Structure formats: structure tokens, C-alpha cells
Coordinates of C-alpha atoms in Angstrom, one line a residue:
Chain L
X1 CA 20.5 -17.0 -60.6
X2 CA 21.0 -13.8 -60.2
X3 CA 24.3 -12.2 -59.2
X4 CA 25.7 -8.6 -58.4
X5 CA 29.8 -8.4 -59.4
X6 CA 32.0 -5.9 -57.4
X7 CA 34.8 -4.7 -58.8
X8 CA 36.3 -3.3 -55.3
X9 CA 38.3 0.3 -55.4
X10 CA 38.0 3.0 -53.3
X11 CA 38.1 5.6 -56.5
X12 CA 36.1 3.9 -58.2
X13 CA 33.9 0.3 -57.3
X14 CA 32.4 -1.6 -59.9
X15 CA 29.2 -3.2 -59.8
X16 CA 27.2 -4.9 -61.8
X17 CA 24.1 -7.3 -61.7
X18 CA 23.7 -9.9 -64.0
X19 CA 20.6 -12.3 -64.8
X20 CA 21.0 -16.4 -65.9
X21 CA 22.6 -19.7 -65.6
X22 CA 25.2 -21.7 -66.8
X23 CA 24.4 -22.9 -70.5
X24 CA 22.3 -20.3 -71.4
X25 CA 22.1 -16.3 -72.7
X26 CA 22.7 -14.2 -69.9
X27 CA 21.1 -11.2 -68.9
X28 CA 22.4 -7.2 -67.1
X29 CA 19.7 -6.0 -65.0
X30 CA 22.5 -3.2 -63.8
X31 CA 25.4 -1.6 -64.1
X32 CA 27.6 1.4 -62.8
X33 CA 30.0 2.5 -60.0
X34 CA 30.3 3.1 -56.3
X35 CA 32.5 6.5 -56.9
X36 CA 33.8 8.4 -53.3
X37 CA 36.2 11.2 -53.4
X38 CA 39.6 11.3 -53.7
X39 CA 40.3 14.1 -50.7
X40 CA 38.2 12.2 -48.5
X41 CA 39.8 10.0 -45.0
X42 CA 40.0 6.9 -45.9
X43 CA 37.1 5.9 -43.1
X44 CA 34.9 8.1 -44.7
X45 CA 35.2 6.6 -47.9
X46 CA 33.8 3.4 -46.6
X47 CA 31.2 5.0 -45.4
X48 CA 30.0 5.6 -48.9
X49 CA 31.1 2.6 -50.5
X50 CA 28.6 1.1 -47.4
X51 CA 26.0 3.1 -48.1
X52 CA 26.4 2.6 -51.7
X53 CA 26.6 -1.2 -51.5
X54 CA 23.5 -0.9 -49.6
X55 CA 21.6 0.6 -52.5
X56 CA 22.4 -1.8 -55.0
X57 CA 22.0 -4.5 -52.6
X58 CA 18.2 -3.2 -51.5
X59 CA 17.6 -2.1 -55.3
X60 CA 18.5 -5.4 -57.0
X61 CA 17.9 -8.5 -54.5
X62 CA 20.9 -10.3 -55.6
X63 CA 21.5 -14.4 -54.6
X64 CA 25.4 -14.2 -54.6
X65 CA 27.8 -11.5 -54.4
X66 CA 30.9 -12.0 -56.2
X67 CA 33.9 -9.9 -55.7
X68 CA 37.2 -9.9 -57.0
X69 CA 40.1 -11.8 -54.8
X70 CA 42.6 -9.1 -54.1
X71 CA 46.3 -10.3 -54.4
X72 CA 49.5 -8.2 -52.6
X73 CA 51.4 -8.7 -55.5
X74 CA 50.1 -5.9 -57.3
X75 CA 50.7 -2.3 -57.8
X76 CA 51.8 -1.4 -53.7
X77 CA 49.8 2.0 -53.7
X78 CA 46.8 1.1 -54.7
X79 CA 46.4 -2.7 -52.9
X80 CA 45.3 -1.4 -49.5
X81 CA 42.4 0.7 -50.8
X82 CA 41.3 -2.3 -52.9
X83 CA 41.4 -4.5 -49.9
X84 CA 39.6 -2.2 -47.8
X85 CA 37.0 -1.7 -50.7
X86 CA 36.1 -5.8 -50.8
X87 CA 36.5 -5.9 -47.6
X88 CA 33.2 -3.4 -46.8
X89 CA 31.7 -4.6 -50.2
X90 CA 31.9 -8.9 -48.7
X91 CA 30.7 -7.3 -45.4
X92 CA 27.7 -5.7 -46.7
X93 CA 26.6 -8.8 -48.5
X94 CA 27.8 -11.4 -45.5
X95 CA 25.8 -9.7 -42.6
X96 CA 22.1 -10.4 -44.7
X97 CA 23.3 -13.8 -44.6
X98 CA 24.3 -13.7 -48.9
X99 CA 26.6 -15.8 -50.3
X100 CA 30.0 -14.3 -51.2
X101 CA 32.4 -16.2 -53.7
X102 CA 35.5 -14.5 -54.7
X103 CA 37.3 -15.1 -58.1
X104 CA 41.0 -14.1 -59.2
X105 CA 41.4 -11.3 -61.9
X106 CA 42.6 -14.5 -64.2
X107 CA 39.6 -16.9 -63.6
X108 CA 37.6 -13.7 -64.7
X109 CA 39.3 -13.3 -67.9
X110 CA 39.7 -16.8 -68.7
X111 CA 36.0 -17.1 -68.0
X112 CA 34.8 -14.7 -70.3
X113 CA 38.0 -14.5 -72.9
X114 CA 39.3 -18.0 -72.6
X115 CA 42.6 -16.3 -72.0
X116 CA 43.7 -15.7 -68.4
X117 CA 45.8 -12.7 -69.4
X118 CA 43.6 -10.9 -71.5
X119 CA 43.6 -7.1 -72.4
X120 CA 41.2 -4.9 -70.6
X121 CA 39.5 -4.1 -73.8
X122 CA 38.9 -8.0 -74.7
X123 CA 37.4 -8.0 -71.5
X124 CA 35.6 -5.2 -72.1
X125 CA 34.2 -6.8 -75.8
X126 CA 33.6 -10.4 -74.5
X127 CA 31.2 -9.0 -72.1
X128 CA 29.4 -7.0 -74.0
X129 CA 28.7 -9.8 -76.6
X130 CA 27.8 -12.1 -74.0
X131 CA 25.3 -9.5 -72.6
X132 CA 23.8 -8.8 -76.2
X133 CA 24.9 -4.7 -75.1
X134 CA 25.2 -2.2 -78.3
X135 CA 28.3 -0.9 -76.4
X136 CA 31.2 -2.1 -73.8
X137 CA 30.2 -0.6 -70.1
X138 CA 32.3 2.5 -68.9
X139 CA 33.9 3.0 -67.3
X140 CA 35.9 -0.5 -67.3
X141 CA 35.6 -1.3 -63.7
X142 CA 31.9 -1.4 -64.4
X143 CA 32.8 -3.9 -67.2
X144 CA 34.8 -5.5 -64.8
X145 CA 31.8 -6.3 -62.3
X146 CA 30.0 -7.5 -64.9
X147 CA 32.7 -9.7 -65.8
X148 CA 32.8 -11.2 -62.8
X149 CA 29.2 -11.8 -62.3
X150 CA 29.7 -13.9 -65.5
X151 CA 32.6 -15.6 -63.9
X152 CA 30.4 -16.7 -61.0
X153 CA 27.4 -17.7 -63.1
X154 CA 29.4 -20.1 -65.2
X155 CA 31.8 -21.6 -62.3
X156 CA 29.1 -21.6 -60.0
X157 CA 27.9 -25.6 -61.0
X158 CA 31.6 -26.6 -60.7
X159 CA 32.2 -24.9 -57.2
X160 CA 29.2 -26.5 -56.3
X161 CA 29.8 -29.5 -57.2
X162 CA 33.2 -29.8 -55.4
X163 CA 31.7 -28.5 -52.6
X164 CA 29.5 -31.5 -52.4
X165 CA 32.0 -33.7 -52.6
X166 CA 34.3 -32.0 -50.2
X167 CA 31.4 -32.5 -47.6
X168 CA 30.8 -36.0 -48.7
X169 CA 34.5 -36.2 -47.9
X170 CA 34.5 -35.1 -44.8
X171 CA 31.1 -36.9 -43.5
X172 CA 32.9 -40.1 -44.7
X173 CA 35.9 -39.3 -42.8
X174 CA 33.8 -38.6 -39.5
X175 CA 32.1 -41.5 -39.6
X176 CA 35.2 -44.0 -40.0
Chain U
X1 CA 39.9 12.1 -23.8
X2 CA 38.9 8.5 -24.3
X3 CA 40.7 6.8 -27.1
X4 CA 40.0 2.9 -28.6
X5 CA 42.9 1.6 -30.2
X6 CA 42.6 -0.7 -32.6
X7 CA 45.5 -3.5 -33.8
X8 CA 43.8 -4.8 -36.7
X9 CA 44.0 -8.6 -37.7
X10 CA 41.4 -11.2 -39.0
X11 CA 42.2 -14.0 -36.5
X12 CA 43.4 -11.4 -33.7
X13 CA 42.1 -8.0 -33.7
X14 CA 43.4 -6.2 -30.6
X15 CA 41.4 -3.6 -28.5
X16 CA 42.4 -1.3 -25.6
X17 CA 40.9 2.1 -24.2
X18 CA 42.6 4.4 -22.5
X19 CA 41.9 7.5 -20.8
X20 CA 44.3 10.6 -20.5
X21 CA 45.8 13.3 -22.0
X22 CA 49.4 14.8 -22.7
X23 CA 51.5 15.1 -20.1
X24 CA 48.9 13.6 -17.3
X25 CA 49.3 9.6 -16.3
X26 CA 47.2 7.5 -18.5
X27 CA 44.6 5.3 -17.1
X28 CA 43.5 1.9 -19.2
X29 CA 39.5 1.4 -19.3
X30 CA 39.4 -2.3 -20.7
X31 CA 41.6 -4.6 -22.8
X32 CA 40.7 -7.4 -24.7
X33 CA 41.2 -9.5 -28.2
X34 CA 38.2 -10.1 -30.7
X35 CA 38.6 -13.4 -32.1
X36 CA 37.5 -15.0 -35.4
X37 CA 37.6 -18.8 -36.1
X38 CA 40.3 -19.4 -38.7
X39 CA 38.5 -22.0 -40.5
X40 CA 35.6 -19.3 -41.3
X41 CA 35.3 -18.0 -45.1
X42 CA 36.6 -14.2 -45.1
X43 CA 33.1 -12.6 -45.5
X44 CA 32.1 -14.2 -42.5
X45 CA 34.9 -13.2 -40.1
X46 CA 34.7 -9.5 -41.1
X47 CA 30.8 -9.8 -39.9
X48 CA 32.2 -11.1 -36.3
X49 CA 34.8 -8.2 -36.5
X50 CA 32.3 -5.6 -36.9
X51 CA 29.8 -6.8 -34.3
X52 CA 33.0 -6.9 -31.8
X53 CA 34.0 -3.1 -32.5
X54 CA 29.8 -2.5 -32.0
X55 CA 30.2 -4.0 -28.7
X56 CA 33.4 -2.3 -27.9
X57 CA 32.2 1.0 -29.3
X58 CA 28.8 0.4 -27.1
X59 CA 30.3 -0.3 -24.4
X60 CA 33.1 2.4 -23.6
X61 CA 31.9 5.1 -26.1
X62 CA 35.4 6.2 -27.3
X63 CA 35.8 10.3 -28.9
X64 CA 38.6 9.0 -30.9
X65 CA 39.4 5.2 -32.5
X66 CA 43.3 5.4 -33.2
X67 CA 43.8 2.6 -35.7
X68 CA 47.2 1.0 -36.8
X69 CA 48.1 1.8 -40.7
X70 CA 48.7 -1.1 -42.5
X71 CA 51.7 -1.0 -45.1
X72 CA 51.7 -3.8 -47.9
X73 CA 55.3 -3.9 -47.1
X74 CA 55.0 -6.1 -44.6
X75 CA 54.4 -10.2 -44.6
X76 CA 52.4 -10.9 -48.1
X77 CA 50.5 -13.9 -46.9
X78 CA 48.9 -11.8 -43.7
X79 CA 48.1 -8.3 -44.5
X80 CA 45.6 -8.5 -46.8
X81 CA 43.6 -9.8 -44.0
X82 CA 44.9 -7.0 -41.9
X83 CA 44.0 -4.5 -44.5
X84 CA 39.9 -5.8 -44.3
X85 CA 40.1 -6.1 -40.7
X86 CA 41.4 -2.4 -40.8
X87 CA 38.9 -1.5 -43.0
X88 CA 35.7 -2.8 -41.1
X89 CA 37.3 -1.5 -37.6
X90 CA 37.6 1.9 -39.3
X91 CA 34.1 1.5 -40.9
X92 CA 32.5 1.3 -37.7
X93 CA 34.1 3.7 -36.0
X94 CA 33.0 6.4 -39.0
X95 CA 29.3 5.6 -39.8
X96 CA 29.2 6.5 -36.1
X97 CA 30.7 10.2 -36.8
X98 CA 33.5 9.2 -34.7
X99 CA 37.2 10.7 -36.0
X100 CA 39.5 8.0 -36.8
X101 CA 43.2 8.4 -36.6
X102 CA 46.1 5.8 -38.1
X103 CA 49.5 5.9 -36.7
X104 CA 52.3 3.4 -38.4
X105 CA 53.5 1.1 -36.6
X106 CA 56.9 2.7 -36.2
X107 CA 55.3 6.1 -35.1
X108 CA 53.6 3.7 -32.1
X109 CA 56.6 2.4 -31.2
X110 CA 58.6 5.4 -30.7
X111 CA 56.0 7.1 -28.9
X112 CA 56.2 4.5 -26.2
X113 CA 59.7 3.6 -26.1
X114 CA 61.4 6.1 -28.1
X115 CA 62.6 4.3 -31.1
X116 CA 60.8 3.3 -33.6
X117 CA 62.7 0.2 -34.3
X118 CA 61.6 -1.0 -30.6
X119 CA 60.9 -5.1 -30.2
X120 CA 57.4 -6.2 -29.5
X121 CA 58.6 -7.2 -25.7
X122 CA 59.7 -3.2 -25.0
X123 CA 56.5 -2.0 -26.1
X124 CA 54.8 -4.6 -24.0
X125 CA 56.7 -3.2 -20.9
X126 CA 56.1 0.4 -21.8
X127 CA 52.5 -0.2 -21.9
X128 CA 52.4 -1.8 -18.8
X129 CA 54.8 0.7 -17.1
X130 CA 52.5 3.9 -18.6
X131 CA 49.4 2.4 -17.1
X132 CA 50.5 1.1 -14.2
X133 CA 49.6 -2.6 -14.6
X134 CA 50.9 -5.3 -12.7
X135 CA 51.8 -7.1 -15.7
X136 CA 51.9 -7.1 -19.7
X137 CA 48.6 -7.4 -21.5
X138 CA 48.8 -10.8 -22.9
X139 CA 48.5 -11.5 -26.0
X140 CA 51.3 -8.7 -28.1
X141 CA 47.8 -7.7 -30.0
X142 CA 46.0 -6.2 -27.0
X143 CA 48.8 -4.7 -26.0
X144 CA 49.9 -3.1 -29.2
X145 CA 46.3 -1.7 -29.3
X146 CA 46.9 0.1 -26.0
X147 CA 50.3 1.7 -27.6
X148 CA 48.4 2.9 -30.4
X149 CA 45.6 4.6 -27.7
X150 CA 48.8 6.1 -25.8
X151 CA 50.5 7.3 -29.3
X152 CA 47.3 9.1 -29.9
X153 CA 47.0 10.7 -27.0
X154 CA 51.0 11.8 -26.8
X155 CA 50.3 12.8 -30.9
X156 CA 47.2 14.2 -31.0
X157 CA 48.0 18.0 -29.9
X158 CA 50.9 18.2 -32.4
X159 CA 48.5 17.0 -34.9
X160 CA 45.7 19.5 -33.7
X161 CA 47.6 22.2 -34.3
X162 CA 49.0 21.2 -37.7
X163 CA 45.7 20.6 -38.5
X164 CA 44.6 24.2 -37.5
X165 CA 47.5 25.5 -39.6
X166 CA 46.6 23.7 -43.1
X167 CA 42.8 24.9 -42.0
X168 CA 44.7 28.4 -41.7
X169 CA 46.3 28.0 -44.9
X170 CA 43.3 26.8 -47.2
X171 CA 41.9 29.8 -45.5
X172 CA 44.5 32.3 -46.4
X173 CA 44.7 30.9 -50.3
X174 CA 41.0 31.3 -51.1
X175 CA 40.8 34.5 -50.2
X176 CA 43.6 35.7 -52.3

């Protein structure tokens, strides 16, 4: 399975494609950031974080997109660009007909840390021992998608898995 | 000048396009609500929201999309959705070199019914009042998108010419 993370920001988006399945060593094809600047409108910005999506999506043929779920309760100022960010990022990936799962910040880090409220740099240090890297990505929104792509590699059997049954569920239920 | 204003929502994204300028009576073009099913996964209802603007875009070839500004103040549960509805109806309106305005929505109000505190049902009859209509476009959202159109139209030559005076500025300070 292969998987592209996003890491969604308007400063600075995250991405990062990862190789593998659940069980066994993993592997990064790709990593960097979607960057568009500060001074820019705010439409213009997803423009490039469009375009750039595009790129990665063309260069590396993901099967999934995972991107990070973004919650309201954080920091006020910065939660609308996020939002806006995933929002162009799931877009991009949804309209070539690609999966698009969405993890929590926590599910992420208790994925990869066993600790859902893990430092940045623990983060930063499971992933890059679980990638075999010599160093941890910069900057750490890059870690980040990695992170997630992780997440979505080893949830993935479980998700589907309850999936199934939820549509055993509801085929039982129709057929009462 | 032709204006498409945009009430963003993931289940209800309002659209109304109105034709005017300052200080002449406003005409409406079209009205209408694009819709997304509520049982959809997120990824997929953005992809309906940006063929919609497409169509709308198409059809009545806006100069300007005026879009509402989303705030993180408001209802915790909704505006994340609003904020990637936002995001996709500002997307489209950009890749297509198309200035895009937001106006809050207490700026809206105020510019149709003079406070900016105004209940849903007053802006409702201002609309209807300012373009002559026989009765109040139904539902609130395509209605609040025609408020934002008029706002733009009624702010747009204020912020022309505080635009031309920053330009004038930046002008004046680099060749100091």
C-alpha cells in the first residue's frame, strides 16, 4: 500500500509518501512541503497548495491520501488556514476518485509513539526509526505527513475491517 | 459589474449574482443553493461543491466572487465545514484569475440594513426590497449570498481606493 500523508497548513503543508503494510518494515519514497507565501490572499494560496498537491499526487501514484482531521479547539488564528489547507488537499485526492481517510493529531502519535500526547520531537524520532532514516525530516510538518502515512498503514486493516462489518450490518438490517 | 456571492456551507452553500453598481438599483441574475448529501464522507462533498461553483462560474461569468469570511468564533460543531466549503468556493473562483473578496458577516449585514447586529429575517427583506423581488429568497443561505453580492458592490469603491492608496504608499517608501 502505498500512501501520501498531508500535513495541511497554508504556511507550510506537509507531505509525505510512504511504502508498506501493516506487520512489516515500512518504506519513504517522499518527503517535503507544499510552502505558499505569507503576503499572499488567502485564494491564492490554494491555488498553490492545488497545484502543488497535483505534483505529488502525478509524481508519486499514491492508493490513499491521509490527512490530518482538523479540530476548532485549537489555537483560533491558525484553524481556518488549516481547514482550508485539508480541505484543497482531500479535494485534490477525492476528484481522481482516491481514497481519503482522516486521522486525529492523537491517533497519529499514539500510532507511532504509543502515547497520544507525545512531544513533537518523539514524533519526530519514532518516525525516523521506523523509516530506517539517518535523520528526523525537517521541517516537522514533513515529519508530520510521514507520520500520518504511518498512522494509516497500520490502522488501515482495523478500519477495514469495521467497515465490513458495518456493511454486513446494515445489509442484514435491510433485509429484515 | 457582476458579482457571485457566495454563503459557504457543506450541506448548504448559498449562490446569488447580482448586477449593479454604487448608487444605481441592483438587478439579481440567478439564485440558487448547491446541495450536498449529508451522509457523504467530507472529501466527497467538497468534489460536489466545486463542480457547483464550475457550473455557477460557467454559467454567469462573474468579475468578482464576494465570499463570506468565516470566523472560528462561531458554532464549533459547523464551521469547520464552512471553513472547506469556503476554501473550495474560493479555490475555484482563483485558479480562474478571478479576484475574490470576503466580507464578515457583520460587515454584510450592515451594508444591507444598517446594523451589523441585523436578524437573519431583516436581511432577508432588504434583499428582497434592493432587488425588487416579489418575495424573500428562500432558504436564509441564498439569500445571505445575494447580501454579500450587494455588500460588495456598496464596498467595493471604498476599498478601490484604499487599495490605490497602500499601492501609493509601497510606492512612495521604495523609492526613498
Amino acid at each position: 500500500m502505498r500512501v501520501l500523508g498531508v500535513d495541511p497548513g497554508l504556511t507550510r503543508c506537509g507531505v509525505g509518501v510512504v511504502d508498506g503494510v501493516a506487520g512489516r518494515p515500512l518504506t519513504m519514497t517522499a518527503v517535503g512541503v507544499i510552502r505558499t507565501p505569507a503576503e499572499a490572499e488567502t485564494a491564492e494560496r490554494l491555488v498553490g497548495i492545488e497545484r502543488g498537491m497535483d505534483e505529488w499526487l502525478d509524481a508519486h501514484r499514491p492508493e490513499v491520501v491521509a490527512v490530518e482531521r482538523v479540530f476548532s479547539q485549537h489555537n483560533v488564528r491558525t484553524v481556518m488556514g488549516t481547514a482550508q489547507a485539508s480541505a484543497v488537499a482531500m479535494l485534490c485526492a477525492a476528484r481522481r476518485g482516491l481514497p481519503v481517510a482522516q486521522h486525529t493529531p492523537s491517533e497519529v502519535k499514539a500510532a507511532v509513539t504509543g502515547s497520544g500526547s507525545a512531544e513533537k520531537a518523539q514524533v519526530g524520532a519514532m518516525v525516523t526509526r521506523l523509516l530506517r532514516l539517518s535523520a528526523p525530516p525537517r521541517p516537522a510538518d514533513a515529519a508530520d505527513a510521514l507520520a500520518l502515512a504511518i498512522c494509516h498503514i497500520w490502522r488501515a486493516p482495523a478500519q477495514g475491517r469495521l467497515q465490513q462489518a458495518l456493511v454486513a450490518h446494515r445489509r442484514k438490517g435491510s433485509t429484515r
